[in-house]
């Protein structure tokens, strides 16, 4: 039986209420091994899965009906801080067919996506970023960059001191997750910046499709690097102020409230909610900037974020809704372009050009080819496999 724990002040530990609300039982009951199944009882497991999924789907259907009847009609221009364009709209099949013929299949729309793969070993960290720009006329360009993280200095005159410094640095990195996270944040920021730079400076199509939020948090913060912040805001200004004909679609809708509203949509419908100004101000308020960098970021948010709207569309009722971001001057056509490209794969409901761009990246810069080059270089250096850690971290 589970051990009884005394709590002198009678108060629940932090988080216990959240656990109870989320899972419908006390955490102590979950920790009690006598409540765990012994062995693999497939019949019991399948029966429980079917019951829980059926109940959840029924409840979600009821919520969907209420949202469609009561909530969607309340999404109106300038309501609750929304944009002037806020509302629920429908794209007709004829409109989407026109987008197919006049824009997508004629090569006037180009999408940019990327892949990133890394190798981390004791002496060296290598990250490869690959980016592809594609249209239905073919791939118009691929771009790649490789970052090498080195901890041993090439210029040290005291080899003993260099070795001790290396040990100290590695101990510090292991003890400080923040430094490791900053390194990962920098790599993600560079990748996100490069996608937008390719869209703005290398693509020649009239319309451009990007992945994620155009004003992603790692760009508005520079990921902690002033050079990245300056470069990012410069590219985004040109995208928003000069080009304007873009639509961005994230592969995952992380805002569960928006996802809930989006599930109430029928195929072919989309919602415009608000501009990115509130999002931008929230990012700035939650990030620790230096004085100069905060000034740059705040100016950008005030100047450019009100020009970008956020919304959600649904290409098929068999697939989840998708967020989209577009310039407010072209928001309705942008939504139709994203939707028209998404219905080409109704089982996924996501812009096909973004998937094609990712597939092009994986073909040219995928993990198999990357790791093959890494293994070959280690073998040539006489290191064989001694620096490869085959153990995969638990998730």
PDB file of N, CA and C in Angstrom, residues 18 24 33 86 126 204 263 299 329 374:
ATOM      1  N   UNK A  18      -4.203  20.769  -9.487  1.00  0.00           N
ATOM      2  CA  UNK A  18      -4.130  20.742 -10.948  1.00  0.00           C
ATOM      3  C   UNK A  18      -4.133  19.305 -11.457  1.00  0.00           C
ATOM      4  N   UNK A  24      -8.611  13.505 -12.945  1.00  0.00           N
ATOM      5  CA  UNK A  24      -9.792  12.959 -12.300  1.00  0.00           C
ATOM      6  C   UNK A  24      -9.506  12.026 -11.148  1.00  0.00           C
ATOM      7  N   UNK A  33       1.096   1.616  -6.175  1.00  0.00           N
ATOM      8  CA  UNK A  33       1.336   0.533  -7.135  1.00  0.00           C
ATOM      9  C   UNK A  33       0.248  -0.525  -7.104  1.00  0.00           C
ATOM     10  N   UNK A  86     -11.937  41.343 -37.951  1.00  0.00           N
ATOM     11  CA  UNK A  86     -12.341  40.149 -37.199  1.00  0.00           C
ATOM     12  C   UNK A  86     -13.712  39.659 -37.646  1.00  0.00           C
ATOM     13  N   UNK A 126      28.054  19.900 -33.824  1.00  0.00           N
ATOM     14  CA  UNK A 126      27.820  20.335 -35.205  1.00  0.00           C
ATOM     15  C   UNK A 126      26.326  20.439 -35.438  1.00  0.00           C
ATOM     16  N   UNK A 204      11.347  34.959 -55.556  1.00  0.00           N
ATOM     17  CA  UNK A 204      10.894  35.956 -56.530  1.00  0.00           C
ATOM     18  C   UNK A 204       9.410  35.826 -56.838  1.00  0.00           C
ATOM     19  N   UNK A 263     -12.103  24.151 -34.069  1.00  0.00           N
ATOM     20  CA  UNK A 263     -12.803  22.884 -34.298  1.00  0.00           C
ATOM     21  C   UNK A 263     -14.291  23.093 -34.553  1.00  0.00           C
ATOM     22  N   UNK A 299       9.896  49.302 -30.618  1.00  0.00           N
ATOM     23  CA  UNK A 299       9.581  50.099 -31.802  1.00  0.00           C
ATOM     24  C   UNK A 299       9.026  49.233 -32.925  1.00  0.00           C
ATOM     25  N   UNK A 329      -3.746  43.859 -45.215  1.00  0.00           N
ATOM     26  CA  UNK A 329      -4.193  44.331 -46.524  1.00  0.00           C
ATOM     27  C   UNK A 329      -4.587  43.194 -47.456  1.00  0.00           C
ATOM     28  N   UNK A 374      29.482  12.862 -40.881  1.00  0.00           N
ATOM     29  CA  UNK A 374      30.084  12.967 -39.550  1.00  0.00           C
ATOM     30  C   UNK A 374      30.874  11.702 -39.219  1.00  0.00           C
TER      31      UNK A 374
END
